[in-house]
């Protein structure tokens, strides 16, 4: 990917000096646009500057004071809530995606087309439209009558099934040759063993893709925690950042500490799924 991107920026094979100068300028512009805000956030977290209108790429009076204040403001509690929601939510989301995709891609049953349309329909509606119905459902879950408002479970249940992950897994499983499945059955493997030993390993790139995108989707959730959490102890980190930003006693540096902590899990998740994520994107590009 880097080779292709580099080639795109090199504007062909022309190596004239002015072409190289344009390339360097483009690289500098890209670095400033994409890396500049991240650097400013991290630098601001370690600075004692309390002026909310100024951010700098150079530390001003470096200090850990903001981290100490952030700990007093229960930032670690909010970070823990976010990790619980994203950890359990992503695990169940991936399980639901692979089993739903297996049924949609490998099984023939009446109503499969309608099921696919319903999955697509979940991607069409903005979450703002679903906010009020979702809050009513979570306050009185049908059939079991449980109130999930102001609980972490109330933030986990709605993200367990995500149409995007199901569609990605379905498309990958459609590409797995039926001969592999038939050969496993001839060797005496049952359906579950065939699924876990033959089908699922071939979909590792897709697992990387839905892992990264699923993590980002759950981690960045703001509206859902806003609907569910009425007690500040149930706040996730994105929701807590809004409260910290609105608190006149809290400086900008403390908010940037929370933003820095919010960045770390996303970076770690990407590094964990990086290889299969890139293979998944490359496979999708080749198929496209």
mmCIF file of C-alpha atoms in Angstrom:
data_model
loop_
_atom_site.group_PDB
_atom_site.id
_atom_site.type_symbol
_atom_site.label_atom_id
_atom_site.label_comp_id
_atom_site.label_asym_id
_atom_site.label_seq_id
_atom_site.Cartn_x
_atom_site.Cartn_y
_atom_site.Cartn_z
ATOM 1 C CA UNK A 1 0.000 0.000 0.000
ATOM 2 C CA UNK A 2 2.814 2.349 0.900
ATOM 3 C CA UNK A 3 4.449 1.611 -2.464
ATOM 4 C CA UNK A 4 1.272 2.483 -4.337
ATOM 5 C CA UNK A 5 0.781 5.640 -2.277
ATOM 6 C CA UNK A 6 4.402 6.627 -2.843
ATOM 7 C CA UNK A 7 4.001 6.035 -6.562
ATOM 8 C CA UNK A 8 0.872 8.151 -6.623
ATOM 9 C CA UNK A 9 2.697 11.019 -4.987
ATOM 10 C CA UNK A 10 5.699 10.675 -7.281
ATOM 11 C CA UNK A 11 3.421 11.595 -10.225
ATOM 12 C CA UNK A 12 4.784 8.807 -12.419
ATOM 13 C CA UNK A 13 8.441 8.055 -13.040
ATOM 14 C CA UNK A 14 9.529 11.638 -13.608
ATOM 15 C CA UNK A 15 12.475 12.418 -11.296
ATOM 16 C CA UNK A 16 12.961 16.110 -12.164
ATOM 17 C CA UNK A 17 13.966 18.316 -9.201
ATOM 18 C CA UNK A 18 10.769 20.341 -9.239
ATOM 19 C CA UNK A 19 8.746 17.118 -9.193
ATOM 20 C CA UNK A 20 10.688 15.966 -6.125
ATOM 21 C CA UNK A 21 10.113 19.363 -4.491
ATOM 22 C CA UNK A 22 6.355 19.009 -5.049
ATOM 23 C CA UNK A 23 6.503 15.504 -3.561
ATOM 24 C CA UNK A 24 8.260 16.757 -0.439
ATOM 25 C CA UNK A 25 5.754 19.602 -0.069
ATOM 26 C CA UNK A 26 2.862 17.142 -0.357
ATOM 27 C CA UNK A 27 4.396 14.879 2.267
ATOM 28 C CA UNK A 28 4.920 17.810 4.639
ATOM 29 C CA UNK A 29 1.328 18.976 4.065
ATOM 30 C CA UNK A 30 -0.028 15.488 4.743
ATOM 31 C CA UNK A 31 2.029 15.146 7.929
ATOM 32 C CA UNK A 32 0.938 18.575 9.190
ATOM 33 C CA UNK A 33 -2.753 17.954 8.432
ATOM 34 C CA UNK A 34 -2.960 14.447 9.892
ATOM 35 C CA UNK A 35 -0.271 14.364 12.585
ATOM 36 C CA UNK A 36 -0.454 18.002 13.710
ATOM 37 C CA UNK A 37 -3.704 17.729 15.705
ATOM 38 C CA UNK A 38 -2.538 14.498 17.368
ATOM 39 C CA UNK A 39 0.775 16.053 18.378
ATOM 40 C CA UNK A 40 -1.028 19.161 19.692
ATOM 41 C CA UNK A 41 -3.316 16.984 21.856
ATOM 42 C CA UNK A 42 -0.430 15.016 23.374
ATOM 43 C CA UNK A 43 1.702 18.130 23.901
ATOM 44 C CA UNK A 44 -1.265 19.959 25.483
ATOM 45 C CA UNK A 45 -1.763 17.087 27.937
ATOM 46 C CA UNK A 46 1.764 17.608 29.258
ATOM 47 C CA UNK A 47 1.583 21.421 29.333
ATOM 48 C CA UNK A 48 0.308 23.689 32.089
ATOM 49 C CA UNK A 49 -1.199 26.172 29.661
ATOM 50 C CA UNK A 50 -4.821 26.806 30.777
ATOM 51 C CA UNK A 51 -5.764 29.042 27.855
ATOM 52 C CA UNK A 52 -8.526 27.094 25.997
ATOM 53 C CA UNK A 53 -7.988 29.125 22.836
ATOM 54 C CA UNK A 54 -4.356 28.107 22.281
ATOM 55 C CA UNK A 55 -2.772 24.809 21.324
ATOM 56 C CA UNK A 56 0.907 24.399 20.577
ATOM 57 C CA UNK A 57 3.136 21.803 18.958
ATOM 58 C CA UNK A 58 5.854 22.688 21.472
ATOM 59 C CA UNK A 59 5.404 21.870 25.214
ATOM 60 C CA UNK A 60 4.884 24.936 27.379
ATOM 61 C CA UNK A 61 6.021 24.462 30.967
ATOM 62 C CA UNK A 62 5.993 20.620 30.785
ATOM 63 C CA UNK A 63 4.313 19.054 33.805
ATOM 64 C CA UNK A 64 2.278 16.035 34.932
ATOM 65 C CA UNK A 65 -0.149 18.276 36.805
ATOM 66 C CA UNK A 66 -2.916 17.649 34.264
ATOM 67 C CA UNK A 67 -2.647 13.881 34.771
ATOM 68 C CA UNK A 68 -2.907 14.297 38.543
ATOM 69 C CA UNK A 69 -6.015 16.466 38.159
ATOM 70 C CA UNK A 70 -7.480 13.992 35.652
ATOM 71 C CA UNK A 71 -7.072 11.144 38.162
ATOM 72 C CA UNK A 72 -8.896 13.231 40.779
ATOM 73 C CA UNK A 73 -11.710 13.714 38.240
ATOM 74 C CA UNK A 74 -12.194 9.913 37.877
ATOM 75 C CA UNK A 75 -10.870 9.742 34.334
ATOM 76 C CA UNK A 76 -9.629 6.195 34.941
ATOM 77 C CA UNK A 77 -13.166 5.145 35.959
ATOM 78 C CA UNK A 78 -14.519 6.480 32.648
ATOM 79 C CA UNK A 79 -11.682 4.786 30.759
ATOM 80 C CA UNK A 80 -12.509 1.499 32.526
ATOM 81 C CA UNK A 81 -16.198 1.815 31.600
ATOM 82 C CA UNK A 82 -15.237 2.381 27.949
ATOM 83 C CA UNK A 83 -12.914 -0.644 27.952
ATOM 84 C CA UNK A 84 -15.618 -2.890 29.449
ATOM 85 C CA UNK A 85 -18.187 -1.751 26.884
ATOM 86 C CA UNK A 86 -15.856 -2.081 23.902
ATOM 87 C CA UNK A 87 -14.306 -5.369 25.078
ATOM 88 C CA UNK A 88 -17.555 -7.251 25.694
ATOM 89 C CA UNK A 89 -19.430 -5.475 22.890
ATOM 90 C CA UNK A 90 -16.775 -6.241 20.267
ATOM 91 C CA UNK A 91 -16.463 -9.886 21.345
ATOM 92 C CA UNK A 92 -20.201 -10.504 20.974
ATOM 93 C CA UNK A 93 -20.390 -8.387 17.817
ATOM 94 C CA UNK A 94 -17.770 -10.557 16.104
ATOM 95 C CA UNK A 95 -19.495 -13.761 17.247
ATOM 96 C CA UNK A 96 -22.873 -12.572 15.974
ATOM 97 C CA UNK A 97 -21.307 -11.416 12.698
ATOM 98 C CA UNK A 98 -19.566 -14.697 11.873
ATOM 99 C CA UNK A 99 -22.570 -16.886 12.719
ATOM 100 C CA UNK A 100 -25.058 -14.602 10.925
ATOM 101 C CA UNK A 101 -22.747 -14.371 7.907
ATOM 102 C CA UNK A 102 -22.355 -18.163 7.820
ATOM 103 C CA UNK A 103 -26.127 -18.575 7.655
ATOM 104 C CA UNK A 104 -26.564 -15.868 5.003
ATOM 105 C CA UNK A 105 -23.620 -16.929 2.844
ATOM 106 C CA UNK A 106 -23.584 -20.720 3.118
ATOM 107 C CA UNK A 107 -27.162 -21.774 3.868
ATOM 108 C CA UNK A 108 -30.255 -21.694 1.707
ATOM 109 C CA UNK A 109 -33.476 -20.937 3.541
ATOM 110 C CA UNK A 110 -36.725 -19.161 2.865
ATOM 111 C CA UNK A 111 -36.561 -15.454 3.614
ATOM 112 C CA UNK A 112 -32.777 -15.137 3.197
ATOM 113 C CA UNK A 113 -33.260 -12.171 0.841
ATOM 114 C CA UNK A 114 -35.529 -10.432 3.343
ATOM 115 C CA UNK A 115 -32.976 -11.051 6.088
ATOM 116 C CA UNK A 116 -30.285 -9.392 3.954
ATOM 117 C CA UNK A 117 -32.575 -6.427 3.321
ATOM 118 C CA UNK A 118 -33.180 -6.045 7.048
ATOM 119 C CA UNK A 119 -29.428 -6.063 7.674
ATOM 120 C CA UNK A 120 -28.990 -3.380 5.011
ATOM 121 C CA UNK A 121 -31.885 -1.370 6.459
ATOM 122 C CA UNK A 122 -30.070 -1.076 9.794
ATOM 123 C CA UNK A 123 -27.334 0.862 7.960
ATOM 124 C CA UNK A 124 -29.762 3.285 6.328
ATOM 125 C CA UNK A 125 -31.227 4.919 9.428
ATOM 126 C CA UNK A 126 -29.187 7.570 11.317
ATOM 127 C CA UNK A 127 -28.761 6.725 14.974
ATOM 128 C CA UNK A 128 -30.399 10.046 15.917
ATOM 129 C CA UNK A 129 -33.702 8.737 14.529
ATOM 130 C CA UNK A 130 -33.360 5.543 16.563
ATOM 131 C CA UNK A 131 -32.526 7.360 19.793
ATOM 132 C CA UNK A 132 -36.054 7.670 21.207
ATOM 133 C CA UNK A 133 -37.248 4.135 20.265
ATOM 134 C CA UNK A 134 -33.980 2.718 21.576
ATOM 135 C CA UNK A 135 -34.347 4.481 24.922
ATOM 136 C CA UNK A 136 -37.892 3.102 25.269
ATOM 137 C CA UNK A 137 -36.737 -0.432 24.468
ATOM 138 C CA UNK A 138 -33.797 -0.271 26.868
ATOM 139 C CA UNK A 139 -36.007 1.000 29.680
ATOM 140 C CA UNK A 140 -38.264 -2.048 29.328
ATOM 141 C CA UNK A 141 -36.651 -4.823 27.288
ATOM 142 C CA UNK A 142 -39.383 -6.828 25.502
ATOM 143 C CA UNK A 143 -40.228 -10.323 26.812
ATOM 144 C CA UNK A 144 -37.934 -10.113 29.837
ATOM 145 C CA UNK A 145 -39.016 -6.710 31.185
ATOM 146 C CA UNK A 146 -35.546 -5.629 32.338
ATOM 147 C CA UNK A 147 -34.533 -1.974 32.650
ATOM 148 C CA UNK A 148 -31.046 -1.463 31.170
ATOM 149 C CA UNK A 149 -30.974 2.313 31.570
ATOM 150 C CA UNK A 150 -27.969 3.522 33.573
ATOM 151 C CA UNK A 151 -26.126 0.209 33.183
ATOM 152 C CA UNK A 152 -23.121 -0.793 31.096
ATOM 153 C CA UNK A 153 -25.223 -3.625 29.665
ATOM 154 C CA UNK A 154 -27.496 -0.978 28.171
ATOM 155 C CA UNK A 155 -24.530 0.303 26.142
ATOM 156 C CA UNK A 156 -23.361 -3.194 25.155
ATOM 157 C CA UNK A 157 -26.595 -4.825 23.939
ATOM 158 C CA UNK A 158 -27.351 -2.348 21.084
ATOM 159 C CA UNK A 159 -23.867 -2.745 19.535
ATOM 160 C CA UNK A 160 -23.829 -6.559 19.553
ATOM 161 C CA UNK A 161 -25.368 -6.768 16.059
ATOM 162 C CA UNK A 162 -23.924 -4.372 13.462
ATOM 163 C CA UNK A 163 -25.015 -4.556 9.831
ATOM 164 C CA UNK A 164 -21.634 -3.491 8.450
ATOM 165 C CA UNK A 165 -19.763 -6.367 10.130
ATOM 166 C CA UNK A 166 -22.375 -8.894 9.029
ATOM 167 C CA UNK A 167 -22.209 -7.721 5.417
ATOM 168 C CA UNK A 168 -18.395 -7.791 5.313
ATOM 169 C CA UNK A 169 -18.266 -11.323 6.749
ATOM 170 C CA UNK A 170 -21.043 -12.487 4.422
ATOM 171 C CA UNK A 171 -19.177 -11.315 1.329
ATOM 172 C CA UNK A 172 -15.954 -13.007 2.458
ATOM 173 C CA UNK A 173 -17.689 -16.290 3.290
ATOM 174 C CA UNK A 174 -19.339 -16.336 -0.139
ATOM 175 C CA UNK A 175 -15.851 -16.513 -1.654
ATOM 176 C CA UNK A 176 -14.863 -19.654 0.305
ATOM 177 C CA UNK A 177 -15.032 -22.576 -2.183
ATOM 178 C CA UNK A 178 -17.797 -25.070 -1.444
ATOM 179 C CA UNK A 179 -15.317 -27.856 -2.273
ATOM 180 C CA UNK A 180 -13.440 -27.175 0.977
ATOM 181 C CA UNK A 181 -16.604 -27.638 2.996
ATOM 182 C CA UNK A 182 -17.566 -30.779 1.084
ATOM 183 C CA UNK A 183 -14.078 -32.265 1.521
ATOM 184 C CA UNK A 184 -14.269 -31.684 5.265
ATOM 185 C CA UNK A 185 -17.632 -33.437 5.422
ATOM 186 C CA UNK A 186 -16.243 -36.397 3.451
ATOM 187 C CA UNK A 187 -13.438 -36.622 6.025
ATOM 188 C CA UNK A 188 -16.078 -36.956 8.720
ATOM 189 C CA UNK A 189 -16.029 -33.437 10.149
ATOM 190 C CA UNK A 190 -19.276 -32.169 11.630
ATOM 191 C CA UNK A 191 -20.762 -28.794 10.821
ATOM 192 C CA UNK A 192 -19.279 -27.019 13.835
ATOM 193 C CA UNK A 193 -15.821 -28.481 13.212
ATOM 194 C CA UNK A 194 -16.057 -27.555 9.531
ATOM 195 C CA UNK A 195 -17.041 -24.034 10.490
ATOM 196 C CA UNK A 196 -14.235 -23.493 13.017
ATOM 197 C CA UNK A 197 -11.509 -25.502 11.204
ATOM 198 C CA UNK A 198 -12.213 -24.677 7.560
ATOM 199 C CA UNK A 199 -14.517 -21.704 7.051
ATOM 200 C CA UNK A 200 -13.423 -19.361 9.830
ATOM 201 C CA UNK A 201 -9.622 -19.582 9.267
ATOM 202 C CA UNK A 202 -10.078 -18.532 5.642
ATOM 203 C CA UNK A 203 -11.911 -15.407 6.829
ATOM 204 C CA UNK A 204 -9.095 -14.103 9.035
ATOM 205 C CA UNK A 205 -8.652 -10.925 6.893
ATOM 206 C CA UNK A 206 -12.349 -10.159 7.303
ATOM 207 C CA UNK A 207 -12.046 -10.653 11.074
ATOM 208 C CA UNK A 208 -9.307 -8.004 11.065
ATOM 209 C CA UNK A 209 -11.497 -5.576 9.136
ATOM 210 C CA UNK A 210 -14.575 -5.986 11.340
ATOM 211 C CA UNK A 211 -12.347 -5.979 14.431
ATOM 212 C CA UNK A 212 -10.837 -2.574 13.648
ATOM 213 C CA UNK A 213 -14.030 -0.954 12.383
ATOM 214 C CA UNK A 214 -16.133 -2.525 15.154
ATOM 215 C CA UNK A 215 -13.727 -1.311 17.829
ATOM 216 C CA UNK A 216 -13.771 2.211 16.407
ATOM 217 C CA UNK A 217 -17.562 2.242 16.128
ATOM 218 C CA UNK A 218 -18.095 1.153 19.739
ATOM 219 C CA UNK A 219 -15.254 3.221 21.182
ATOM 220 C CA UNK A 220 -16.498 6.426 19.532
ATOM 221 C CA UNK A 221 -20.099 5.969 20.666
ATOM 222 C CA UNK A 222 -21.421 9.200 22.119
ATOM 223 C CA UNK A 223 -25.188 9.255 21.597
ATOM 224 C CA UNK A 224 -25.767 5.769 23.023
ATOM 225 C CA UNK A 225 -23.985 6.454 26.367
ATOM 226 C CA UNK A 226 -25.791 9.808 26.475
ATOM 227 C CA UNK A 227 -29.137 7.984 26.264
ATOM 228 C CA UNK A 228 -28.249 5.219 28.706
ATOM 229 C CA UNK A 229 -26.092 6.834 31.402
ATOM 230 C CA UNK A 230 -27.855 9.113 33.867
ATOM 231 C CA UNK A 231 -25.295 8.633 36.641
ATOM 232 C CA UNK A 232 -21.797 10.050 36.050
ATOM 233 C CA UNK A 233 -20.301 6.806 37.377
ATOM 234 C CA UNK A 234 -21.663 5.099 34.248
ATOM 235 C CA UNK A 235 -20.101 7.623 31.836
ATOM 236 C CA UNK A 236 -17.781 6.340 29.125
ATOM 237 C CA UNK A 237 -14.696 8.377 28.238
ATOM 238 C CA UNK A 238 -16.165 10.242 25.193
ATOM 239 C CA UNK A 239 -19.173 11.280 27.292
ATOM 240 C CA UNK A 240 -16.986 12.270 30.230
ATOM 241 C CA UNK A 241 -14.867 14.491 27.979
ATOM 242 C CA UNK A 242 -17.927 16.630 27.301
ATOM 243 C CA UNK A 243 -18.538 17.028 31.049
ATOM 244 C CA UNK A 244 -14.904 17.879 31.674
ATOM 245 C CA UNK A 245 -14.955 20.422 28.845
ATOM 246 C CA UNK A 246 -18.028 22.118 30.324
ATOM 247 C CA UNK A 247 -16.556 22.249 33.855
ATOM 248 C CA UNK A 248 -15.161 25.786 34.431
ATOM 249 C CA UNK A 249 -12.826 24.459 37.151
ATOM 250 C CA UNK A 250 -11.115 22.089 34.744
ATOM 251 C CA UNK A 251 -8.470 23.403 32.378
ATOM 252 C CA UNK A 252 -7.941 22.468 28.766
ATOM 253 C CA UNK A 253 -4.963 20.298 29.698
ATOM 254 C CA UNK A 254 -7.138 17.885 31.709
ATOM 255 C CA UNK A 255 -9.495 17.467 28.751
ATOM 256 C CA UNK A 256 -6.484 16.765 26.537
ATOM 257 C CA UNK A 257 -5.313 14.115 29.018
ATOM 258 C CA UNK A 258 -8.676 12.370 28.529
ATOM 259 C CA UNK A 259 -8.339 12.744 24.754
ATOM 260 C CA UNK A 260 -4.827 11.266 24.884
ATOM 261 C CA UNK A 261 -6.069 8.276 26.898
ATOM 262 C CA UNK A 262 -8.900 7.866 24.398
ATOM 263 C CA UNK A 263 -6.364 7.647 21.573
ATOM 264 C CA UNK A 264 -4.261 4.858 23.059
ATOM 265 C CA UNK A 265 -6.735 1.916 22.887
ATOM 266 C CA UNK A 266 -7.559 2.725 19.247
ATOM 267 C CA UNK A 267 -3.867 2.668 18.337
ATOM 268 C CA UNK A 268 -3.319 -0.606 20.242
ATOM 269 C CA UNK A 269 -6.363 -2.202 18.566
ATOM 270 C CA UNK A 270 -5.116 -1.191 15.127
ATOM 271 C CA UNK A 271 -1.657 -2.614 15.829
ATOM 272 C CA UNK A 272 -3.210 -5.896 17.018
ATOM 273 C CA UNK A 273 -5.386 -6.299 13.912
ATOM 274 C CA UNK A 274 -3.014 -4.550 11.502
ATOM 275 C CA UNK A 275 -1.885 -7.525 9.420
ATOM 276 C CA UNK A 276 -5.299 -9.096 8.902
ATOM 277 C CA UNK A 277 -6.845 -5.620 8.491
ATOM 278 C CA UNK A 278 -4.501 -4.749 5.612
ATOM 279 C CA UNK A 279 -4.979 -8.184 4.039
ATOM 280 C CA UNK A 280 -8.730 -7.701 4.296
ATOM 281 C CA UNK A 281 -8.611 -4.316 2.590
ATOM 282 C CA UNK A 282 -6.306 -5.684 -0.109
ATOM 283 C CA UNK A 283 -8.620 -8.656 -0.700
ATOM 284 C CA UNK A 284 -11.619 -6.335 -0.968
ATOM 285 C CA UNK A 285 -9.774 -4.115 -3.439
ATOM 286 C CA UNK A 286 -8.803 -7.103 -5.620
ATOM 287 C CA UNK A 287 -12.391 -8.413 -5.617
ATOM 288 C CA UNK A 288 -13.709 -4.943 -6.405
#
